[in-house]
Amino acid sequence: MINNVFTIKNLNLFYGKYQALHSINLDIERNKVTALIGPSGCGKSTFLRCLNRMNDLIDSCQIDGEVLYHNDNVYNKNFDVISLRTKVGMVFQKPNPFPMAIYDNIAYGPRCQGVKDKTELNKIVEKSLKNAALWEEVKDRLKDSAMSLSGGQQQRLCIARAIAMEPEVILMDEPTSALDPIATMKIEELINDLKQNYAIVIVTHSMQQAARISDNTAFFHLGELVEYDKTDIIFTTPKKVKTEEYITGRFG
Amino acid sequence: MSMSSKRKRIDNLLQIITYGAASVAVVILSLIVVFVFKNGSGLINLDLITNDYHAQYYNGGIENVTSFSNTPKPDDLSEDDYYSLKWGIALTDDIDREGKPIIIVSYIAEDSPLYQMYDKNNLDNDSFAIEVENIVQSIKFYEKDSTLSIYGAQHMINELDAESEFREMVFTSLGGGIRGSLITTLYTIGLTLLFALPVGIFTAIYLNEFAKKNRLTNIIRSMIEMLTGVPSIIFGLMGLAVFVPLTVRYTPADSANILSGSLTLAVILLPVIIRSTEESLKVVPDDFRFASLALGANSTQTTFKVVVPSALPGIMTATLLAIGRIIGESAALIFAIGTAIKDDISIFGKSTTLAVHIWSLLTDEPANIELASTISLIILMIVLILNISVKLLSRSYLKRV
Amino acid sequence: MTFRTQFEKELEELKLSLIKMGDLVIKNIHLSLHSFVEMNAELADQIIKDDKLVNQFEYDIEKECMRIILREQPVARDLRLITSVLKMITDLERIGDHASDISKLTIFMEKNNKPFLVKQVHKMADESEKMIKMALESFVNQNQTIALKVIENDDIVDDYFNEVQHIVAEAIRQSNIDADYALYLMMVTKYLERIGDHAVNIAEWVIFSIIGHHRN
């Protein structure tokens, strides 16, 4: 129990009348990388967004079941969503830095939480950029616009921005699908370093990526969790036929 | 006829229509500019902008002149400038806007005794003096006939030079200046923006960022869109019927005034500002909003720290275009501010903006096309400066970000 | 809808190559024993040359497996299949070597050695040939039962080996057998027993490819 940051119990999700998630039961382990794989439209991104309640932004979305973060159901009426999101960060598929200076991007989160002291902000910015393996490349131009960075650098900036909040969990929705192979490799190495300190949940379309970087893998299909196990097992001796058919590419 | 040659004919026809339409547009626009330029450039000078419109009449008296001028006629004066050595003043002939002959002061020496003239109408007036460009109407002497402007400058100078004193000098200021209207326009711009921008921008922010996406919001939005198409004269009617009495009641105003005019204009501009601000906000990608919320910011912080700054170039453009509209608005203001051209301006008083001034000049008998064209030129220049500022501001903002 | 028809085709061809390699090896075992019994040095020579074909098969199949790993990035069942093939061709190649070794003995033998017929030796050859065939069949059909049978049948080969040993030892005591021939015969028998062991290895890799781990 103590090793799980999230415990999901019987999660059902509806967009209006359409049921997108069926009875999902899953544990997310601390300090591990959990990959969510499955064909398009199978619900993995939807599931990911339940963990930091970003699904709230969709009006027709209804939730049934429990998403327990440290034994508290995040969908309770009085649950502090804002504070949840400071503890559960998110990185998106398309890098989306704000059109501001690099420094201001990283400092945005802390500033919103009330941090004003210049020295403290400087420390946070430096630490986040170092942990995102971006410091050396930008330390002399923190006041430059974030838009002047390359795609891969922008994505690492978004990771740094998320880390600046010192979250416990980092959610990543296909973080490398818009990047070239070298940038992808850098981010995969970064994820490997990050898991020392954070639990990471990553949605990916690439089976090879899931096999490379994750410790646990969850296979979703048509809104159901078909199989969830250690990555080694899923990719060498999966237990469910559907899982094997998907990962060997026998169906898409 | 084969397919390809029929195709070619259609293509050619379309090309001709396209080029033709463009040429027509360019030609017409150029003609307007050329017309305004030709008629108006004659009157362009700094005095036009700084002078009063209404000519001021002055009656100057002088007593006991003891010392006279010694300044010889300056070299830069021409033969047409008739100079009096004694009095240190040069006069020249000219014609006014109606074609009548007038006499203009072209030079006054520093030691001219005319500086000792006093205001016969107001003995306390210390700052009374005759100036270059003033028009001398007549000089009344003690023992001989007055000289009038119809006799010409040379005659007047000769008569003056022959005397050491005179009863009264009647002269007027040039007038025809548009200072009053210019100031009015600036006041109007300021007040209108003061009322319209905050209300408009925040309404747009509410509609786009905070309001629930339901039928009611859509209805409100449609109604605002409809208002952008309402002819402004109708708002002028509203201004006359509502804002004028309102301001008369609660402020020192006692008739249509700049304040009521600005309020009317603000109402005209409100839908436009709301709509263009909303468009600028819509263009901001949702990615930014998601990123901000995912970092634990609430909607207010997201809106005001991320979305609005991103939309700023669009909002700035909208503002500057609104200013352009303010300058050009005339129909509504005829009723909401009035048509009296004034020289001393108060926001509680009547006045005219530049556009209404033009209207006023054109409804005179005879219509003063020249001055109207000049004012049009000035307006065009202001609009040109505004457009360039929009481009420069947008570019520099985008470069920063 | 199934994808990867190209991949499926490649896997089928891989299996086919493996069968061909197996058939060649089986033929060589049969012929090499025949050449020993007949003391046919020419045939033996031919078999030794043919072993090069077996080696070529190993090389080609190995290259094909590497290519498939690179291009198709196999996982799960496919991955197990490819890795099993890589291991099985090693065993097949060793079997080929043993057949060749038997033929080399034939060449060393001198014409004047008197042959001594032991039918258990032929039975061993037959049985081990059958085991190889069954193992490869169990691979193609992914049939665990048949693979297990192969592993069981190794006892039969081992029993035959013991029988031959006793018979030859007795023949030596009775001086019924030429000393040189006896030694050669034992070596042949030993090779045949080793072939059986390799067939068992193949069967065990088949089971691995089916269930995903080695039995204990």
mmCIF file of C-alpha atoms in Angstrom, chain B residues 59-348:
data_model
loop_
_atom_site.group_PDB
_atom_site.id
_atom_site.type_symbol
_atom_site.label_atom_id
_atom_site.label_comp_id
_atom_site.label_asym_id
_atom_site.label_seq_id
_atom_site.Cartn_x
_atom_site.Cartn_y
_atom_site.Cartn_z
ATOM 1 C CA ASN B 59 -9.232 97.544 -30.272
ATOM 2 C CA GLY B 60 -5.905 98.995 -29.406
ATOM 3 C CA GLY B 61 -5.391 102.479 -28.140
ATOM 4 C CA ILE B 62 -2.174 104.260 -27.596
ATOM 5 C CA GLU B 63 -1.230 107.398 -25.638
ATOM 6 C CA ASN B 64 1.741 109.595 -25.636
ATOM 7 C CA VAL B 65 4.282 107.719 -27.551
ATOM 8 C CA THR B 66 7.624 109.109 -26.529
ATOM 9 C CA SER B 67 10.123 106.914 -28.261
ATOM 10 C CA PHE B 68 9.782 105.563 -31.720
ATOM 11 C CA SER B 69 11.362 102.649 -33.494
ATOM 12 C CA ASN B 70 14.778 102.808 -35.056
ATOM 13 C CA THR B 71 14.923 99.487 -36.755
ATOM 14 C CA PRO B 72 15.501 99.677 -40.447
ATOM 15 C CA LYS B 73 13.461 97.480 -42.760
ATOM 16 C CA PRO B 74 14.827 93.936 -42.488
ATOM 17 C CA ASP B 75 16.364 92.405 -45.558
ATOM 18 C CA ASP B 76 14.157 89.367 -45.644
ATOM 19 C CA LEU B 77 11.071 91.493 -46.264
ATOM 20 C CA SER B 78 10.058 91.968 -49.872
ATOM 21 C CA GLU B 79 8.927 94.940 -51.889
ATOM 22 C CA ASP B 80 5.332 94.054 -51.125
ATOM 23 C CA ASP B 81 5.962 94.540 -47.443
ATOM 24 C CA TYR B 82 5.444 98.220 -46.767
ATOM 25 C CA TYR B 83 7.502 99.348 -43.815
ATOM 26 C CA SER B 84 7.137 102.203 -41.378
ATOM 27 C CA LEU B 85 10.472 103.126 -39.868
ATOM 28 C CA LYS B 86 8.899 105.220 -37.164
ATOM 29 C CA TRP B 87 6.515 102.601 -35.925
ATOM 30 C CA GLY B 88 8.633 99.518 -36.766
ATOM 31 C CA ILE B 89 5.854 97.637 -38.513
ATOM 32 C CA ALA B 90 5.503 96.139 -41.972
ATOM 33 C CA LEU B 91 2.162 95.514 -43.619
ATOM 34 C CA THR B 92 1.333 93.572 -46.752
ATOM 35 C CA ASP B 93 -1.724 92.941 -48.893
ATOM 36 C CA ASP B 94 -3.532 89.642 -48.928
ATOM 37 C CA ILE B 95 -6.988 88.233 -49.529
ATOM 38 C CA ASP B 96 -9.138 86.303 -47.090
ATOM 39 C CA ARG B 97 -11.077 83.127 -47.708
ATOM 40 C CA GLU B 98 -13.926 85.034 -49.226
ATOM 41 C CA GLY B 99 -11.664 86.788 -51.640
ATOM 42 C CA LYS B 100 -11.858 90.174 -49.952
ATOM 43 C CA PRO B 101 -8.657 92.216 -49.659
ATOM 44 C CA ILE B 102 -7.082 92.381 -46.228
ATOM 45 C CA ILE B 103 -3.944 93.815 -44.728
ATOM 46 C CA ILE B 104 -1.649 91.556 -42.749
ATOM 47 C CA VAL B 105 1.138 92.461 -40.370
ATOM 48 C CA SER B 106 4.257 90.842 -41.775
ATOM 49 C CA TYR B 107 6.830 92.174 -39.336
ATOM 50 C CA ILE B 108 7.055 94.031 -36.043
ATOM 51 C CA ALA B 109 10.372 95.434 -34.812
ATOM 52 C CA GLU B 110 11.417 94.691 -31.303
ATOM 53 C CA ASP B 111 11.499 98.306 -30.333
ATOM 54 C CA SER B 112 8.201 99.128 -31.971
ATOM 55 C CA PRO B 113 6.145 101.629 -29.934
ATOM 56 C CA LEU B 114 3.090 99.605 -30.871
ATOM 57 C CA TYR B 115 3.909 97.342 -27.960
ATOM 58 C CA GLN B 116 2.659 100.134 -25.767
ATOM 59 C CA MET B 117 -0.860 99.702 -27.066
ATOM 60 C CA TYR B 118 -3.514 98.953 -24.525
ATOM 61 C CA ASP B 119 -6.771 97.059 -24.828
ATOM 62 C CA LYS B 120 -9.524 99.593 -25.125
ATOM 63 C CA ASN B 121 -12.132 97.024 -24.178
ATOM 64 C CA ASN B 122 -10.340 95.722 -21.154
ATOM 65 C CA LEU B 123 -7.926 98.076 -19.456
ATOM 66 C CA ASP B 124 -6.599 95.336 -17.175
ATOM 67 C CA ASN B 125 -5.433 93.213 -20.037
ATOM 68 C CA ASP B 126 -1.643 93.152 -19.631
ATOM 69 C CA SER B 127 -0.895 90.648 -22.297
ATOM 70 C CA PHE B 128 -2.383 92.700 -25.056
ATOM 71 C CA ALA B 129 -0.234 93.117 -28.132
ATOM 72 C CA ILE B 130 -0.406 93.109 -31.880
ATOM 73 C CA GLU B 131 1.306 90.193 -33.518
ATOM 74 C CA VAL B 132 2.637 89.185 -36.861
ATOM 75 C CA GLU B 133 -0.142 87.580 -38.962
ATOM 76 C CA ASN B 134 -2.781 89.748 -37.354
ATOM 77 C CA ILE B 135 -5.090 91.488 -39.768
ATOM 78 C CA VAL B 136 -5.313 95.266 -39.504
ATOM 79 C CA GLN B 137 -8.860 96.347 -40.160
ATOM 80 C CA SER B 138 -8.451 100.031 -39.752
ATOM 81 C CA ILE B 139 -6.459 102.730 -38.036
ATOM 82 C CA LYS B 140 -8.455 105.648 -36.673
ATOM 83 C CA PHE B 141 -6.619 108.961 -36.487
ATOM 84 C CA TYR B 142 -7.382 112.089 -34.553
ATOM 85 C CA GLU B 143 -7.361 114.633 -37.232
ATOM 86 C CA LYS B 144 -7.778 112.806 -40.408
ATOM 87 C CA ASP B 145 -9.816 110.036 -41.958
ATOM 88 C CA SER B 146 -9.278 106.456 -40.868
ATOM 89 C CA THR B 147 -7.469 104.202 -43.183
ATOM 90 C CA LEU B 148 -9.351 101.102 -44.133
ATOM 91 C CA SER B 149 -8.165 97.831 -45.498
ATOM 92 C CA ILE B 150 -9.657 98.493 -48.910
ATOM 93 C CA TYR B 151 -7.122 101.216 -49.444
ATOM 94 C CA GLY B 152 -4.305 98.812 -49.290
ATOM 95 C CA ALA B 153 -1.223 98.308 -47.186
ATOM 96 C CA GLN B 154 0.902 100.943 -48.806
ATOM 97 C CA HIS B 155 -1.651 103.629 -48.158
ATOM 98 C CA MET B 156 -2.051 102.538 -44.560
ATOM 99 C CA ILE B 157 1.660 102.573 -43.899
ATOM 100 C CA ASN B 158 2.045 105.986 -45.457
ATOM 101 C CA GLU B 159 -0.768 107.415 -43.378
ATOM 102 C CA LEU B 160 0.615 105.849 -40.229
ATOM 103 C CA ASP B 161 4.133 106.940 -40.863
ATOM 104 C CA ALA B 162 2.966 110.525 -41.202
ATOM 105 C CA GLU B 163 1.554 110.598 -37.690
ATOM 106 C CA SER B 164 2.990 110.303 -34.224
ATOM 107 C CA GLU B 165 -0.215 109.218 -32.592
ATOM 108 C CA PHE B 166 -3.522 107.648 -33.431
ATOM 109 C CA ARG B 167 -6.815 107.141 -31.748
ATOM 110 C CA GLU B 168 -7.387 103.452 -32.247
ATOM 111 C CA MET B 169 -6.118 100.486 -34.218
ATOM 112 C CA VAL B 170 -8.646 97.799 -34.981
ATOM 113 C CA PHE B 171 -7.098 94.450 -35.726
ATOM 114 C CA THR B 172 -8.093 90.850 -35.612
ATOM 115 C CA SER B 173 -6.397 87.542 -35.155
ATOM 116 C CA LEU B 174 -6.291 85.207 -38.058
ATOM 117 C CA GLY B 175 -8.818 82.653 -36.912
ATOM 118 C CA GLY B 176 -9.571 79.595 -38.890
ATOM 119 C CA GLY B 177 -7.364 77.546 -36.651
ATOM 120 C CA ILE B 178 -8.433 74.152 -35.656
ATOM 121 C CA ARG B 179 -6.851 74.031 -32.237
ATOM 122 C CA GLY B 180 -10.199 73.834 -30.549
ATOM 123 C CA SER B 181 -11.368 70.953 -32.660
ATOM 124 C CA LEU B 182 -8.053 69.152 -32.272
ATOM 125 C CA ILE B 183 -8.194 69.361 -28.503
ATOM 126 C CA THR B 184 -11.803 68.251 -28.571
ATOM 127 C CA THR B 185 -10.851 65.248 -30.651
ATOM 128 C CA LEU B 186 -8.114 64.325 -28.203
ATOM 129 C CA TYR B 187 -10.431 64.694 -25.215
ATOM 130 C CA THR B 188 -13.015 62.593 -26.996
ATOM 131 C CA ILE B 189 -10.513 59.852 -27.763
ATOM 132 C CA GLY B 190 -9.329 59.796 -24.167
ATOM 133 C CA LEU B 191 -12.751 59.770 -22.541
ATOM 134 C CA THR B 192 -14.227 57.258 -24.977
ATOM 135 C CA LEU B 193 -11.370 54.842 -24.435
ATOM 136 C CA LEU B 194 -11.626 55.385 -20.707
ATOM 137 C CA PHE B 195 -15.238 54.250 -20.767
ATOM 138 C CA ALA B 196 -15.165 51.669 -23.545
ATOM 139 C CA LEU B 197 -11.884 49.791 -23.099
ATOM 140 C CA PRO B 198 -12.222 48.468 -19.566
ATOM 141 C CA VAL B 199 -15.873 47.540 -19.979
ATOM 142 C CA GLY B 200 -15.316 46.023 -23.419
ATOM 143 C CA ILE B 201 -12.167 44.085 -22.638
ATOM 144 C CA PHE B 202 -13.397 42.645 -19.383
ATOM 145 C CA THR B 203 -16.725 41.724 -20.929
ATOM 146 C CA ALA B 204 -14.879 39.869 -23.673
ATOM 147 C CA ILE B 205 -12.704 38.126 -21.095
ATOM 148 C CA TYR B 206 -15.790 37.063 -19.184
ATOM 149 C CA LEU B 207 -17.587 35.823 -22.293
ATOM 150 C CA ASN B 208 -14.669 33.876 -23.662
ATOM 151 C CA GLU B 209 -12.969 32.538 -20.567
ATOM 152 C CA PHE B 210 -15.404 32.293 -17.730
ATOM 153 C CA ALA B 211 -18.951 32.095 -19.026
ATOM 154 C CA LYS B 212 -20.473 28.654 -19.375
ATOM 155 C CA LYS B 213 -20.799 27.534 -22.949
ATOM 156 C CA ASN B 214 -24.569 27.423 -23.113
ATOM 157 C CA ARG B 215 -27.407 28.849 -25.128
ATOM 158 C CA LEU B 216 -27.649 32.011 -23.046
ATOM 159 C CA THR B 217 -24.039 32.956 -23.662
ATOM 160 C CA ASN B 218 -24.473 32.363 -27.376
ATOM 161 C CA ILE B 219 -27.523 34.585 -27.447
ATOM 162 C CA ILE B 220 -25.673 37.367 -25.674
ATOM 163 C CA ARG B 221 -22.826 37.019 -28.106
ATOM 164 C CA SER B 222 -25.138 37.140 -31.125
ATOM 165 C CA MET B 223 -26.817 40.248 -29.826
ATOM 166 C CA ILE B 224 -23.480 41.957 -29.373
ATOM 167 C CA GLU B 225 -22.540 40.986 -32.919
ATOM 168 C CA MET B 226 -25.783 42.445 -34.226
ATOM 169 C CA LEU B 227 -25.038 45.735 -32.528
ATOM 170 C CA THR B 228 -21.870 46.135 -34.549
ATOM 171 C CA GLY B 229 -24.040 46.540 -37.617
ATOM 172 C CA VAL B 230 -26.340 49.226 -36.256
ATOM 173 C CA PRO B 231 -25.836 52.568 -38.028
ATOM 174 C CA SER B 232 -24.173 55.028 -35.714
ATOM 175 C CA ILE B 233 -26.751 57.743 -36.289
ATOM 176 C CA ILE B 234 -29.140 55.697 -34.198
ATOM 177 C CA PHE B 235 -26.662 55.814 -31.371
ATOM 178 C CA GLY B 236 -26.522 59.551 -31.937
ATOM 179 C CA LEU B 237 -30.243 59.631 -31.328
ATOM 180 C CA MET B 238 -29.722 57.694 -28.120
ATOM 181 C CA GLY B 239 -26.937 60.028 -27.139
ATOM 182 C CA LEU B 240 -29.169 63.034 -27.633
ATOM 183 C CA ALA B 241 -32.062 61.475 -25.801
ATOM 184 C CA VAL B 242 -30.198 59.880 -22.917
ATOM 185 C CA PHE B 243 -26.641 61.053 -22.355
ATOM 186 C CA VAL B 244 -27.212 64.737 -22.933
ATOM 187 C CA PRO B 245 -29.976 65.059 -20.351
ATOM 188 C CA LEU B 246 -27.993 62.790 -18.022
ATOM 189 C CA THR B 247 -24.887 64.922 -18.150
ATOM 190 C CA VAL B 248 -26.881 68.114 -18.000
ATOM 191 C CA ARG B 249 -28.480 66.854 -14.831
ATOM 192 C CA TYR B 250 -25.433 65.608 -12.982
ATOM 193 C CA THR B 251 -22.560 67.726 -14.232
ATOM 194 C CA PRO B 252 -21.885 71.405 -14.809
ATOM 195 C CA ALA B 253 -22.911 70.927 -18.446
ATOM 196 C CA ASP B 254 -25.983 72.651 -19.752
ATOM 197 C CA SER B 255 -26.193 71.294 -23.263
ATOM 198 C CA ALA B 256 -24.673 68.613 -25.440
ATOM 199 C CA ASN B 257 -21.039 68.260 -24.376
ATOM 200 C CA ILE B 258 -17.869 66.275 -24.881
ATOM 201 C CA LEU B 259 -18.734 63.988 -22.005
ATOM 202 C CA SER B 260 -22.077 62.990 -23.495
ATOM 203 C CA GLY B 261 -20.404 62.585 -26.874
ATOM 204 C CA SER B 262 -17.743 60.280 -25.426
ATOM 205 C CA LEU B 263 -20.361 58.219 -23.669
ATOM 206 C CA THR B 264 -22.242 57.865 -26.946
ATOM 207 C CA LEU B 265 -19.104 56.866 -28.809
ATOM 208 C CA ALA B 266 -18.222 54.416 -26.061
ATOM 209 C CA VAL B 267 -21.541 52.692 -26.594
ATOM 210 C CA ILE B 268 -20.943 52.575 -30.350
ATOM 211 C CA LEU B 269 -17.495 51.087 -29.864
ATOM 212 C CA LEU B 270 -18.388 48.643 -27.112
ATOM 213 C CA PRO B 271 -19.618 45.834 -29.387
ATOM 214 C CA VAL B 272 -16.651 46.292 -31.695
ATOM 215 C CA ILE B 273 -14.143 46.161 -28.854
ATOM 216 C CA ILE B 274 -15.863 43.181 -27.276
ATOM 217 C CA ARG B 275 -15.881 41.312 -30.529
ATOM 218 C CA SER B 276 -12.284 41.968 -31.531
ATOM 219 C CA THR B 277 -11.010 41.261 -28.028
ATOM 220 C CA GLU B 278 -12.925 37.991 -28.067
ATOM 221 C CA GLU B 279 -11.361 37.116 -31.401
ATOM 222 C CA SER B 280 -7.899 37.826 -29.998
ATOM 223 C CA LEU B 281 -8.645 35.663 -26.995
ATOM 224 C CA LYS B 282 -10.001 32.846 -29.134
ATOM 225 C CA VAL B 283 -6.805 32.740 -31.113
ATOM 226 C CA VAL B 284 -4.777 31.981 -28.004
ATOM 227 C CA PRO B 285 -4.227 28.214 -28.190
ATOM 228 C CA ASP B 286 -5.928 26.048 -25.602
ATOM 229 C CA ASP B 287 -2.549 24.419 -25.039
ATOM 230 C CA PHE B 288 -1.560 27.401 -22.918
ATOM 231 C CA ARG B 289 -4.662 27.141 -20.776
ATOM 232 C CA PHE B 290 -4.156 23.415 -20.243
ATOM 233 C CA ALA B 291 -0.506 23.874 -19.352
ATOM 234 C CA SER B 292 -1.347 26.581 -16.844
ATOM 235 C CA LEU B 293 -4.133 24.639 -15.175
ATOM 236 C CA ALA B 294 -2.004 21.492 -15.051
ATOM 237 C CA LEU B 295 0.552 23.468 -13.051
ATOM 238 C CA GLY B 296 -1.987 24.180 -10.357
ATOM 239 C CA ALA B 297 -3.032 27.682 -11.385
ATOM 240 C CA ASN B 298 -6.706 28.559 -11.075
ATOM 241 C CA SER B 299 -8.767 30.005 -13.933
ATOM 242 C CA THR B 300 -8.225 33.613 -12.886
ATOM 243 C CA GLN B 301 -4.471 33.258 -12.864
ATOM 244 C CA THR B 302 -4.578 31.362 -16.141
ATOM 245 C CA THR B 303 -6.660 34.063 -17.771
ATOM 246 C CA PHE B 304 -4.767 37.098 -16.565
ATOM 247 C CA LYS B 305 -1.238 35.785 -16.474
ATOM 248 C CA VAL B 306 -1.202 33.755 -19.650
ATOM 249 C CA VAL B 307 -4.185 34.240 -21.948
ATOM 250 C CA VAL B 308 -4.608 38.009 -21.840
ATOM 251 C CA PRO B 309 -0.881 38.783 -22.283
ATOM 252 C CA SER B 310 -0.850 36.473 -25.303
ATOM 253 C CA ALA B 311 -3.862 38.232 -26.741
ATOM 254 C CA LEU B 312 -2.359 41.655 -26.144
ATOM 255 C CA PRO B 313 -1.178 42.362 -29.691
ATOM 256 C CA GLY B 314 -4.683 41.697 -30.968
ATOM 257 C CA ILE B 315 -6.197 43.855 -28.253
ATOM 258 C CA MET B 316 -3.762 46.665 -29.005
ATOM 259 C CA THR B 317 -4.634 46.531 -32.686
ATOM 260 C CA ALA B 318 -8.312 46.599 -31.832
ATOM 261 C CA THR B 319 -7.773 49.642 -29.620
ATOM 262 C CA LEU B 320 -5.881 51.574 -32.241
ATOM 263 C CA LEU B 321 -8.485 50.774 -34.854
ATOM 264 C CA ALA B 322 -11.136 51.916 -32.414
ATOM 265 C CA ILE B 323 -9.318 55.226 -32.143
ATOM 266 C CA GLY B 324 -9.475 55.493 -35.895
ATOM 267 C CA ARG B 325 -13.206 55.004 -35.732
ATOM 268 C CA ILE B 326 -13.554 57.627 -33.026
ATOM 269 C CA ILE B 327 -11.749 60.185 -35.129
ATOM 270 C CA GLY B 328 -13.937 59.457 -38.087
ATOM 271 C CA GLU B 329 -17.285 59.344 -36.347
ATOM 272 C CA SER B 330 -19.357 62.378 -37.245
ATOM 273 C CA ALA B 331 -23.049 61.611 -37.561
ATOM 274 C CA ALA B 332 -23.610 60.557 -33.972
ATOM 275 C CA LEU B 333 -21.499 63.355 -32.587
ATOM 276 C CA ILE B 334 -23.441 66.038 -34.410
ATOM 277 C CA PHE B 335 -26.161 65.341 -31.906
ATOM 278 C CA ALA B 336 -24.195 64.173 -28.946
ATOM 279 C CA ILE B 337 -21.621 66.929 -28.744
ATOM 280 C CA GLY B 338 -23.091 69.602 -30.915
ATOM 281 C CA THR B 339 -21.798 71.603 -33.836
ATOM 282 C CA ALA B 340 -20.583 74.825 -32.294
ATOM 283 C CA ILE B 341 -16.952 75.368 -33.123
ATOM 284 C CA LYS B 342 -15.312 76.647 -29.989
ATOM 285 C CA ASP B 343 -11.909 77.862 -29.013
ATOM 286 C CA ASP B 344 -11.851 77.247 -25.313
ATOM 287 C CA ILE B 345 -12.667 73.719 -24.535
ATOM 288 C CA SER B 346 -14.199 72.127 -21.481
ATOM 289 C CA ILE B 347 -15.469 68.593 -21.322
ATOM 290 C CA PHE B 348 -18.694 69.917 -20.003
#
